[in-house]
Amino acid sequence: MASKDDTQAKAPPETRNVVQFLRSSKSGMKIRVGALNGKRVDYFKGKSAVKALLSPAYAKVKNVPKVTTEAEAEALLQSSIQYAFYLRVDRGAPTGSSISPRHVTVVPQQQFAQDAYFVWLYEGSQWTTYAGGLLMVALMLAAVMFPLWPPVMRLGVWYLSIAMLGLLGAFFGLAIIRLIFYIITVVIASPGIWIFPQLFADVGVIESFVPLWEWDVPKKKAGKKKKAKAPAGANPEEQLANNGGAFIEEVGDESPEQSRPGSRSARVEEVPDVDS
């Protein structure tokens, strides 16, 4: 029986390029974490893979099949299953709490569907992992062999560490000074002044020190626009046009005598006989 690596090696270059795009962060696919045979694995939903193949990012990839419709995307993803880059799975219950990874099991029928889930068996390029591991080992060896460093290098590291500590201390000192200055200005010149108001904002290094100071004026929230009232002297037709087809007419108070209905007394009139 062929292993997973042997099956993936038989894939044509175009299919491999498609899988590498889906496995990379450029695809924008939502990756979930599950547990397959007690091992943590990544899996995705078929719908997200179809969206990735129809995205502008996929159109920029070279040496890949052209995809313009969902049917073409589904056919391409179905043809890639045979190379064991990913397999269809069923989701089960969580391994622990409700936020724990779910159990996934491979199903016998490997048919692509947008509402189905697929587990990744392809790890992608591992050169970044190997490079990170080598860099970590080199840093550990360099730290362990620090006593054997030349005096010039050790002196340079000492100056660098002092400079970093001084920069960190200056930053905390500036934060304390601006807070004290703000409290003083709140008392004597309300609403108060902030020095370097953008110091803790999510901006660049230079933008953090611009402007130099600023009043602590609260920003007004944009409320709902009030409906314009019609002029007091407008006639009913103008009010009707200004208010979009409806208006309320104010009626002055009437005296009790004017508002009281008149007496209803019976009156008899003689009506001439038309037959006479």
XYZ file of N, CA and C in Angstrom:
828
model
N 0.845 -1.194 0.000
C 0.000 0.000 0.000
C 0.883 1.247 0.000
N 0.581 2.182 -0.936
C 1.381 3.397 -1.073
C 1.147 4.307 0.124
N 2.215 4.967 0.542
C 2.107 5.878 1.672
C 1.551 7.218 1.202
N 1.289 8.066 2.159
C 0.738 9.381 1.849
C 1.716 10.199 1.012
N 3.004 10.163 1.372
C 4.003 10.940 0.641
C 4.149 10.442 -0.792
N 4.077 9.129 -0.987
C 4.185 8.579 -2.342
C 2.988 8.993 -3.190
N 1.799 9.002 -2.592
C 0.603 9.401 -3.339
C 0.657 10.868 -3.710
N 1.123 11.709 -2.788
C 1.219 13.136 -3.075
C 2.288 13.423 -4.119
N 3.330 12.599 -4.179
C 4.403 12.818 -5.158
C 3.916 12.570 -6.579
N 2.836 11.793 -6.757
C 2.306 11.508 -8.090
C 1.452 12.637 -8.653
N 1.175 13.638 -7.859
C 0.309 14.730 -8.301
C 1.007 15.565 -9.365
N 0.291 16.010 -10.396
C 0.895 16.883 -11.412
C 1.264 18.234 -10.820
N 2.171 18.954 -11.470
C 2.612 20.251 -10.924
C 1.474 21.257 -10.742
N 0.510 21.272 -11.662
C -0.588 22.230 -11.536
C -1.418 21.953 -10.285
N -1.697 20.680 -10.015
C -2.457 20.333 -8.814
C -1.679 20.682 -7.552
N -0.385 20.438 -7.565
C 0.445 20.778 -6.398
C 0.455 22.285 -6.159
N 0.480 23.067 -7.230
C 0.454 24.525 -7.069
C -0.874 24.988 -6.475
N -1.965 24.334 -6.873
C -3.271 24.672 -6.312
C -3.301 24.365 -4.817
N -2.792 23.200 -4.441
C -2.787 22.809 -3.028
C -1.892 23.726 -2.215
N -0.747 24.095 -2.765
C 0.139 25.010 -2.041
C -0.519 26.371 -1.835
N -1.305 26.831 -2.805
C -2.022 28.094 -2.629
C -3.084 27.969 -1.540
N -3.837 26.885 -1.542
C -4.874 26.703 -0.523
C -4.279 26.556 0.872
N -3.104 25.978 0.956
C -2.478 25.763 2.270
C -1.810 27.022 2.788
N -1.536 27.986 1.921
C -0.859 29.210 2.345
C -1.867 30.208 2.901
N -1.345 31.256 3.516
C -2.203 32.298 4.077
C -2.811 33.197 3.011
N -2.306 33.148 1.779
C -2.847 33.974 0.701
C -4.273 33.593 0.341
N -4.643 32.350 0.578
C -5.990 31.895 0.199
C -7.072 32.507 1.075
N -6.730 32.870 2.312
C -7.720 33.444 3.216
C -8.709 32.434 3.750
N -8.404 31.157 3.676
C -9.319 30.128 4.164
C -9.329 30.091 5.689
N -10.485 29.797 6.244
C -10.619 29.644 7.686
C -10.196 28.234 8.077
N -9.156 28.133 8.881
C -8.612 26.841 9.292
C -9.100 26.518 10.697
N -9.637 25.328 10.864
C -10.080 24.836 12.164
C -9.111 23.772 12.668
N -9.119 23.556 13.964
C -8.237 22.567 14.590
C -9.095 21.425 15.121
N -8.732 20.203 14.755
C -9.457 19.020 15.213
C -8.495 17.967 15.716
N -9.058 16.819 16.063
C -8.261 15.699 16.573
C -8.577 14.464 15.741
N -7.566 13.941 15.048
C -7.707 12.747 14.214
C -6.799 11.661 14.773
N -7.410 10.600 15.294
C -6.662 9.485 15.892
C -5.731 9.967 17.000
N -6.225 10.924 17.808
C -5.455 11.438 18.922
C -4.403 12.456 18.553
N -4.358 12.895 17.310
C -3.369 13.861 16.847
C -4.077 15.125 16.388
N -3.523 16.262 16.764
C -4.115 17.540 16.358
C -3.854 17.768 14.875
N -4.916 18.115 14.150
C -4.823 18.338 12.706
C -5.602 19.591 12.350
N -5.311 20.115 11.167
C -6.049 21.253 10.618
C -7.072 20.743 9.614
N -8.248 21.350 9.641
C -9.255 20.986 8.643
C -10.009 22.242 8.229
N -10.702 22.159 7.106
C -11.395 23.309 6.538
C -12.731 22.856 5.964
N -13.567 23.826 5.665
C -14.861 23.561 5.061
C -14.759 23.740 3.551
N -15.491 22.912 2.822
C -15.410 22.960 1.368
C -15.802 24.295 0.785
N -16.735 24.968 1.418
C -17.193 26.262 0.906
C -16.068 27.280 0.907
N -15.225 27.265 1.933
C -14.126 28.222 1.996
C -13.090 27.948 0.911
N -12.887 26.681 0.554
C -11.948 26.353 -0.518
C -12.473 26.833 -1.867
N -13.770 26.727 -2.098
C -14.360 27.206 -3.348
C -14.204 28.722 -3.449
N -14.452 29.428 -2.351
C -14.286 30.885 -2.353
C -12.835 31.265 -2.632
N -11.892 30.491 -2.099
C -10.481 30.800 -2.311
C -10.098 30.658 -3.783
N -10.645 29.642 -4.456
C -10.330 29.447 -5.875
C -10.995 30.494 -6.763
N -12.032 31.142 -6.279
C -12.708 32.190 -7.047
C -12.232 33.584 -6.665
N -11.263 33.681 -5.762
C -10.781 34.969 -5.280
C -9.773 35.576 -6.264
N -9.564 36.884 -6.218
C -8.538 37.507 -7.081
C -7.121 37.016 -6.792
N -6.861 36.585 -5.555
C -5.520 36.097 -5.221
C -5.174 34.846 -6.015
N -6.163 33.962 -6.238
C -5.901 32.745 -7.014
C -5.662 33.076 -8.477
N -6.323 34.102 -8.992
C -6.141 34.473 -10.392
C -4.718 34.944 -10.677
N -3.992 35.387 -9.642
C -2.623 35.850 -9.820
C -1.601 34.719 -9.751
N -2.032 33.516 -9.335
C -1.104 32.385 -9.208
C -0.801 31.838 -10.595
N 0.453 31.528 -10.852
C 0.870 31.004 -12.153
C 0.862 29.485 -12.155
N 0.703 28.919 -13.341
C 0.743 27.470 -13.565
C -0.319 26.733 -12.748
N -1.537 27.260 -12.779
C -2.668 26.607 -12.119
C -3.848 26.601 -13.090
N -4.767 25.635 -12.964
C -5.951 25.619 -13.827
C -6.811 26.859 -13.607
N -7.396 27.359 -14.671
C -8.254 28.526 -14.589
C -9.610 28.137 -14.021
N -10.092 28.925 -13.072
C -11.371 28.665 -12.418
C -12.197 29.940 -12.475
N -13.401 29.829 -13.053
C -14.290 30.993 -13.169
C -15.658 30.764 -12.537
N -16.041 29.517 -12.308
C -17.350 29.218 -11.732
C -17.186 28.264 -10.554
N -18.236 28.149 -9.761
C -18.205 27.224 -8.627
C -18.127 25.776 -9.093
N -18.755 25.479 -10.223
C -18.703 24.102 -10.737
C -17.272 23.719 -11.104
N -16.533 24.638 -11.714
C -15.135 24.350 -12.042
C -14.290 24.212 -10.787
N -14.567 25.013 -9.772
C -13.821 24.910 -8.519
C -14.090 23.572 -7.834
N -15.345 23.147 -7.816
C -15.681 21.868 -7.193
C -15.038 20.701 -7.946
N -15.008 20.779 -9.277
C -14.382 19.710 -10.061
C -12.883 19.644 -9.798
N -12.233 20.792 -9.686
C -10.795 20.811 -9.410
C -10.494 20.263 -8.019
N -11.302 20.638 -7.039
C -11.082 20.136 -5.682
C -11.380 18.646 -5.585
N -12.344 18.166 -6.362
C -12.652 16.733 -6.368
C -11.496 15.933 -6.967
N -10.894 16.464 -8.031
C -9.784 15.741 -8.655
C -8.533 15.729 -7.782
N -8.419 16.670 -6.859
C -7.229 16.720 -5.997
C -7.311 15.755 -4.826
N -8.504 15.253 -4.520
C -8.647 14.354 -3.368
C -7.873 13.061 -3.578
N -7.776 12.589 -4.821
C -7.125 11.300 -5.084
C -5.640 11.303 -4.741
N -5.045 12.477 -4.600
C -3.621 12.557 -4.274
C -3.378 12.705 -2.774
N -4.426 12.611 -1.978
C -4.319 12.554 -0.505
C -3.680 13.795 0.092
N -3.873 14.955 -0.555
C -3.461 16.194 0.090
C -4.429 16.546 1.219
N -5.681 16.180 1.050
C -6.717 16.367 2.062
C -7.775 15.290 1.834
N -8.483 14.945 2.893
C -9.519 13.905 2.836
C -10.761 14.401 3.548
N -11.893 13.906 3.099
C -13.165 14.296 3.710
C -13.335 13.598 5.048
N -13.845 14.349 6.025
C -14.034 13.828 7.374
C -15.400 14.241 7.892
N -15.819 13.559 8.929
C -17.027 13.911 9.675
C -16.602 14.472 11.026
N -17.293 15.532 11.456
C -16.994 16.121 12.756
C -17.797 15.437 13.841
N -17.137 15.220 14.982
C -17.803 14.630 16.125
C -17.881 15.597 17.291
N -17.949 15.051 18.498
C -18.053 15.865 19.712
C -16.688 16.451 20.062
N -16.660 17.528 20.854
C -15.382 18.100 21.287
C -14.598 17.113 22.142
N -13.272 17.259 22.122
C -12.420 16.373 22.907
C -12.505 16.654 24.398
N -12.871 17.873 24.756
C -12.987 18.241 26.161
C -14.160 19.161 26.367
N -13.858 20.431 26.663
C -14.913 21.420 26.843
C -15.498 21.812 25.490
N -16.429 22.755 25.520
C -17.104 23.158 24.287
C -16.178 23.890 23.323
N -15.084 24.468 23.847
C -14.148 25.188 22.987
C -12.958 24.316 22.580
N -12.934 23.070 22.980
C -11.840 22.165 22.630
C -11.994 21.696 21.188
N -10.899 21.240 20.565
C -10.992 20.725 19.195
C -11.954 19.544 19.108
N -12.634 19.434 17.979
C -13.585 18.349 17.757
C -12.885 17.105 17.198
N -13.467 15.957 17.501
C -13.002 14.719 16.890
C -13.408 14.692 15.422
N -12.498 14.277 14.560
C -12.802 14.112 13.143
C -12.414 12.698 12.724
N -13.220 12.121 11.852
C -12.980 10.764 11.358
C -13.102 10.760 9.840
N -12.200 10.048 9.176
C -12.201 9.967 7.723
C -13.356 9.085 7.269
N -14.087 9.540 6.266
C -15.247 8.811 5.749
C -14.822 7.994 4.531
N -15.508 6.874 4.266
C -15.126 6.038 3.105
C -15.379 6.727 1.767
N -16.507 7.435 1.648
C -16.858 8.082 0.390
C -16.184 9.448 0.303
N -15.165 9.514 -0.526
C -14.415 10.761 -0.679
C -14.993 11.581 -1.838
N -16.104 12.230 -1.551
C -16.782 13.068 -2.531
C -16.756 14.510 -2.042
N -16.371 15.436 -2.911
C -16.286 16.835 -2.491
C -17.678 17.448 -2.430
N -17.896 18.242 -1.397
C -19.125 19.002 -1.226
C -18.792 20.267 -0.454
N -19.497 21.345 -0.762
C -19.206 22.622 -0.121
C -19.554 22.629 1.359
N -20.541 21.838 1.764
C -20.931 21.816 3.176
C -20.197 20.745 3.971
N -19.234 20.062 3.361
C -18.470 19.012 4.036
C -17.158 19.583 4.571
N -16.484 18.792 5.421
C -15.216 19.195 6.031
C -14.104 18.279 5.532
N -12.894 18.846 5.428
C -11.755 18.119 4.871
C -10.532 18.389 5.744
N -9.822 17.327 6.083
C -8.651 17.436 6.939
C -7.406 17.544 6.077
N -6.489 18.406 6.478
C -5.244 18.585 5.739
C -4.270 17.462 6.087
N -3.758 16.758 5.070
C -2.668 15.803 5.234
C -1.369 16.326 4.642
N -1.451 17.496 4.010
C -0.286 18.128 3.402
C 0.179 19.245 4.316
N 1.427 19.190 4.732
C 1.964 20.153 5.686
C 2.498 21.407 5.017
N 2.694 21.381 3.711
C 3.240 22.539 3.029
C 4.751 22.610 3.159
N 5.298 23.743 2.750
C 6.739 23.923 2.803
C 7.200 24.046 4.255
N 8.261 23.308 4.600
C 8.764 23.276 5.967
C 10.090 24.029 6.138
N 10.495 24.792 5.115
C 11.804 25.435 5.234
C 11.802 26.501 6.321
N 10.670 27.172 6.536
C 10.614 28.187 7.599
C 10.744 27.534 8.980
N 10.146 26.343 9.125
C 10.271 25.633 10.408
C 11.704 25.218 10.671
N 12.366 24.685 9.628
C 13.766 24.269 9.790
C 14.670 25.478 10.052
N 14.428 26.572 9.342
C 15.255 27.771 9.541
C 15.066 28.335 10.943
N 13.813 28.328 11.431
C 13.571 28.800 12.794
C 14.239 27.922 13.835
N 14.222 26.615 13.608
C 14.891 25.711 14.543
C 16.394 25.916 14.582
N 17.000 26.081 13.417
C 18.444 26.326 13.372
C 18.802 27.654 14.031
N 17.980 28.673 13.821
C 18.248 29.968 14.447
C 18.139 29.877 15.963
N 17.167 29.115 16.457
C 17.026 28.950 17.902
C 18.233 28.236 18.507
N 18.708 27.204 17.828
C 19.891 26.485 18.327
C 21.115 27.398 18.327
N 21.262 28.225 17.278
C 22.413 29.131 17.204
C 22.372 30.171 18.310
N 21.188 30.702 18.601
C 21.080 31.684 19.676
C 21.388 31.060 21.038
N 20.945 29.830 21.270
C 21.228 29.164 22.544
C 22.722 28.891 22.705
N 23.362 28.451 21.625
C 24.799 28.209 21.700
C 25.565 29.513 21.929
N 25.119 30.580 21.278
C 25.794 31.866 21.462
C 25.653 32.364 22.893
N 24.456 32.155 23.505
C 24.265 32.591 24.888
C 25.106 31.753 25.853
N 25.187 30.462 25.591
C 25.975 29.598 26.479
C 27.474 29.930 26.383
N 27.931 30.258 25.198
C 29.356 30.535 24.985
C 29.701 32.015 25.171
N 28.850 32.769 25.860
C 29.101 34.191 26.060
C 30.440 34.463 26.772
N 30.828 33.680 27.773
C 32.143 33.958 28.409
C 33.314 33.826 27.453
N 33.148 33.081 26.354
C 34.237 32.897 25.406
C 34.256 33.958 24.308
N 33.312 34.877 24.353
C 33.284 35.924 23.337
C 34.497 36.843 23.484
N 34.919 37.480 22.414
C 36.003 38.490 22.522
C 35.557 39.655 23.401
N 36.483 40.308 24.080
C 36.113 41.438 24.959
C 35.349 42.550 24.237
N 35.674 42.799 22.980
C 34.997 43.863 22.239
C 33.511 43.530 22.057
N 33.198 42.283 21.728
C 31.806 41.873 21.514
C 31.029 41.909 22.831
N 31.671 41.479 23.913
C 30.976 41.517 25.204
C 30.701 42.950 25.636
N 31.657 43.865 25.388
C 31.444 45.268 25.725
C 30.323 45.870 24.878
N 30.257 45.472 23.609
C 29.187 45.968 22.748
C 27.819 45.497 23.205
N 27.722 44.240 23.632
C 26.450 43.719 24.143
C 26.051 44.456 25.424
N 27.027 44.772 26.265
C 26.711 45.491 27.504
C 26.168 46.888 27.196
N 26.816 47.604 26.273
C 26.320 48.933 25.882
C 24.924 48.846 25.266
N 24.703 47.847 24.468
C 23.391 47.685 23.829
C 22.299 47.422 24.862
N 22.594 46.582 25.848
C 21.604 46.296 26.890
C 21.311 47.536 27.734
N 22.365 48.331 28.045
C 22.156 49.566 28.802
C 21.305 50.555 28.004
N 21.536 50.630 26.700
C 20.754 51.538 25.856
C 19.287 51.107 25.807
N 19.028 49.813 25.718
C 17.648 49.335 25.690
C 16.944 49.611 27.009
N 17.642 49.373 28.129
C 17.044 49.665 29.427
C 16.796 51.160 29.603
N 17.719 51.990 29.118
C 17.520 53.439 29.208
C 16.337 53.908 28.375
N 16.169 53.332 27.182
C 15.034 53.697 26.338
C 13.718 53.279 26.982
N 13.714 52.099 27.581
C 12.501 51.646 28.261
C 12.178 52.513 29.468
N 13.207 52.883 30.246
C 12.980 53.756 31.393
C 12.507 55.137 30.979
N 13.051 55.674 29.866
C 12.616 56.986 29.387
C 11.145 56.952 28.959
N 10.730 55.847 28.373
C 9.334 55.737 27.945
C 8.392 55.739 29.151
N 8.714 54.959 30.167
C 7.870 54.940 31.367
C 7.918 56.282 32.096
N 9.090 56.924 32.115
C 9.176 58.232 32.736
C 8.327 59.271 32.028
N 8.312 59.235 30.689
C 7.478 60.152 29.921
C 5.997 59.909 30.187
N 5.615 58.643 30.311
C 4.211 58.341 30.589
C 3.783 58.875 31.952
N 4.666 58.782 32.957
C 4.335 59.284 34.296
C 4.267 60.808 34.294
N 5.209 61.467 33.598
C 5.230 62.931 33.557
C 3.977 63.472 32.871
N 3.577 62.866 31.749
C 2.390 63.364 31.045
C 1.126 63.157 31.873
N 1.079 62.085 32.686
C -0.075 61.864 33.549
C -0.146 62.921 34.652
N 1.011 63.234 35.276
C 1.041 64.263 36.321
C 0.657 65.620 35.743
N 1.192 65.935 34.565
C 0.871 67.219 33.929
C -0.611 67.301 33.590
N -1.195 66.201 33.177
C -2.631 66.197 32.848
C -3.474 66.445 34.098
N -3.106 65.816 35.214
C -3.868 66.006 36.451
C -3.792 67.460 36.907
N -2.613 68.072 36.766
C -2.465 69.480 37.164
C -3.320 70.382 36.278
N -3.296 70.151 34.981
C -4.070 70.998 34.069
C -5.570 70.775 34.210
N -5.984 69.599 34.625
C -7.417 69.374 34.856
C -7.910 70.266 35.988
N -7.061 70.486 37.016
C -7.451 71.293 38.173
C -7.422 72.781 37.849
N -6.373 73.230 37.156
C -6.210 74.670 36.948
C -6.700 75.136 35.576
N -6.819 74.248 34.615
C -7.252 74.637 33.261
C -8.057 73.510 32.643
N -9.258 73.301 33.204
C -10.121 72.243 32.692
C -10.470 72.504 31.224
N -10.576 71.496 30.368
C -10.679 70.059 30.649
C -9.351 69.325 30.721
N -8.221 69.993 30.695
C -6.938 69.336 30.826
C -6.200 69.253 29.500
N -4.878 69.085 29.593
C -4.017 69.018 28.407
C -3.203 67.728 28.466
N -3.183 67.029 27.363
C -2.358 65.828 27.226
C -1.089 66.172 26.446
N 0.062 65.791 26.988
C 1.313 65.877 26.244
C 1.459 64.597 25.420
N 1.783 64.758 24.150
C 1.856 63.626 23.228
C 0.581 62.767 23.324
N -0.556 63.301 22.877
C -1.825 62.564 23.023
C -1.862 61.248 22.251
N -1.012 61.098 21.240
C -1.001 59.870 20.448
C 0.062 58.869 20.918
N 0.555 59.036 22.135
C 1.672 58.205 22.592
C 1.294 56.728 22.656
N 0.079 56.424 23.110
C -0.352 55.030 23.234
C -1.334 54.629 22.131
N -1.462 55.445 21.102
C -2.363 55.127 20.000
C -1.712 54.116 19.054
N -2.546 53.463 18.268
C -2.059 52.454 17.323
C -1.599 53.146 16.041
N -0.484 53.847 16.132
C 0.082 54.579 14.997
C 1.572 54.285 14.927
N 2.239 54.920 13.951
C 3.667 54.723 13.800
C 4.468 55.405 14.897
N 5.788 55.206 14.843
C 6.667 55.767 15.879
C 6.665 57.295 15.811
N 6.786 57.832 14.617
C 6.824 59.299 14.481
C 5.469 59.900 14.808
N 4.385 59.246 14.345
C 3.044 59.766 14.614
C 2.694 59.736 16.093
N 3.390 58.930 16.900
C 3.103 58.872 18.334
C 3.465 60.167 19.048
N 4.359 60.971 18.458
C 4.798 62.211 19.086
C 4.259 63.450 18.365
N 3.234 63.252 17.555
C 2.588 64.355 16.841
C 1.093 64.284 17.116
N 0.454 65.359 17.602
C 1.001 66.677 17.950
C 1.689 66.668 19.309
N 2.292 67.810 19.648
C 3.022 67.906 20.914
C 2.076 67.909 22.098
N 0.941 68.590 21.993
C -0.043 68.632 23.075
C -1.424 68.813 22.467
N -2.432 68.535 23.288
C -3.807 68.628 22.810
C -4.749 68.703 24.004
N -5.816 69.534 23.856
C -6.832 69.602 24.906
C -7.603 68.290 24.974
N -7.960 67.902 26.180
C -8.714 66.660 26.382
C -10.209 66.932 26.193
N -10.575 67.215 24.966
C -11.971 67.504 24.642
C -12.638 66.200 24.189
N -13.707 65.773 24.869
C -14.362 64.521 24.458
C -14.974 64.659 23.074
N -14.849 63.617 22.302
C -15.400 63.629 20.951
C -16.912 63.449 21.003
N -17.604 64.301 20.272
C -19.066 64.224 20.234
C -19.502 63.085 19.319
N -20.440 62.326 19.815
C -20.982 61.244 19.011
C -22.001 61.799 18.021
N -21.946 61.268 16.839
C -22.881 61.721 15.800
C -24.265 61.201 16.114
N -25.161 62.125 16.529
C -26.520 61.722 16.865
C -27.417 61.744 15.650
N -28.642 61.390 15.858
C -29.601 61.394 14.778
C -29.961 62.834 14.426
N -30.066 63.093 13.152
C -30.433 64.421 12.701
C -31.903 64.676 12.989
N -32.139 65.840 13.605
C -33.513 66.194 13.913
C -34.213 66.661 12.649
N -35.448 66.319 12.580
C -36.246 66.690 11.430
C -36.540 68.180 11.488
N -36.344 68.860 10.346
C -36.558 70.309 10.316
C -38.028 70.623 10.469
N -38.278 71.629 11.337
C -39.655 72.034 11.558
C -40.060 73.057 10.512
N -41.340 73.058 10.167
C -41.853 74.013 9.203
C -41.964 75.376 9.861
N -41.810 76.448 9.093
C -41.946 77.795 9.670
C -43.316 77.985 10.286
N -43.311 78.854 11.303
C -44.567 79.031 12.046
C -45.635 79.654 11.175
N -45.236 80.525 10.239
C -46.226 81.207 9.436
C -46.595 80.495 8.161
N -46.148 79.270 7.976
C -46.440 78.571 6.736
C -47.880 78.112 6.715
N -48.451 78.117 5.535
C -49.836 77.669 5.386
C -49.889 76.155 5.344
N -51.055 75.531 5.423
C -51.148 74.058 5.425
C -50.511 73.409 4.210
N -50.600 74.037 3.020
C -50.009 73.419 1.846
C -48.486 73.377 1.950
N -47.879 74.486 2.462
C -46.422 74.508 2.623
C -45.969 73.527 3.683
N -46.705 73.422 4.800
C -46.358 72.437 5.824
C -46.457 71.025 5.275
N -47.450 70.782 4.438
C -47.619 69.456 3.861
C -46.433 69.097 2.971
N -45.940 70.067 2.208
C -44.799 69.808 1.329
C -43.500 69.654 2.109
N -43.333 70.460 3.174
C -42.093 70.406 3.957
C -41.982 69.139 4.779
N -43.069 68.628 5.294
C -43.050 67.466 6.187
C -43.292 66.164 5.462
N -43.224 66.151 4.140
C -43.335 64.906 3.418
C -44.741 64.369 3.353
N -45.756 65.227 3.361
C -47.115 64.753 3.173
C -47.928 64.686 4.430
N -47.445 65.192 5.565
C -48.209 65.145 6.812
C -47.810 66.329 7.675
N -48.761 66.917 8.377
C -48.463 68.002 9.305
C -49.513 68.006 10.389
N -49.160 68.669 11.477
C -50.060 68.781 12.635
C -50.410 70.247 12.788
N -51.672 70.525 12.784
C -52.140 71.903 12.911
C -52.476 72.175 14.354
N -51.873 73.229 14.908
C -52.134 73.601 16.284
C -53.434 74.386 16.362
N -54.230 74.014 17.312
C -55.540 74.644 17.510
C -55.517 75.359 18.840
N -55.904 76.635 18.855
C -55.904 77.398 20.095
C -56.998 76.941 21.037
N -56.790 77.274 22.304
C -57.798 76.913 23.315
C -59.069 77.727 23.115
N -60.168 77.058 23.235
C -61.464 77.715 23.095
C -62.104 77.863 24.460
N -62.917 78.903 24.583
C -63.633 79.113 25.843
C -64.730 78.089 25.984
N -65.144 77.825 27.210
C -66.197 76.823 27.407
C -67.469 77.198 26.668
N -67.710 78.529 26.531
C -68.951 78.897 25.851
C -68.878 78.569 24.369
N -67.677 78.761 23.779
C -67.551 78.499 22.363
C -67.522 77.023 22.051
N -66.934 76.220 22.956
C -66.835 74.798 22.698
C -68.091 74.051 23.058
N -69.021 74.688 23.798
C -70.229 73.986 24.212
C -71.192 73.955 23.029
N -71.746 72.808 22.688
C -72.685 72.737 21.563
C -73.972 73.472 21.898
N -74.579 74.055 20.883
C -75.823 74.786 21.080
C -76.984 73.874 21.455
N -77.993 74.457 22.052
C -79.159 73.678 22.490
C -79.938 73.193 21.283
N -80.442 72.039 21.408
C -81.194 71.422 20.329
C -82.686 71.425 20.706
N -83.382 72.484 20.263
C -84.830 72.597 20.550
C -85.626 72.169 19.330
N -86.758 71.578 19.576
C -87.619 71.098 18.482
C -88.367 72.264 17.871
N -88.492 72.257 16.586
C -89.200 73.304 15.881
C -90.108 72.667 14.822
N -91.324 73.159 14.747
C -92.320 72.613 13.824
C -92.578 73.649 12.757
N -92.459 73.260 11.517
C -92.740 74.136 10.397
C -93.905 73.574 9.579
N -94.658 74.487 9.065
C -95.764 74.070 8.199
C -95.246 73.952 6.789
N -95.536 72.833 6.210
C -95.112 72.562 4.849
C -96.334 72.563 3.949
N -96.293 73.377 2.928
C -97.496 73.402 2.062
C -97.704 72.072 1.375
N -98.950 71.773 1.193
C -99.328 70.520 0.545
C -99.201 70.702 -0.959
N -98.370 69.910 -1.547
C -98.116 70.035 -2.975
C -99.291 69.560 -3.807
N -100.148 68.726 -3.186
C -101.288 68.185 -3.953
C -102.432 69.174 -4.080
N -102.406 70.183 -3.201
C -103.541 71.130 -3.220
C -103.363 72.184 -4.282
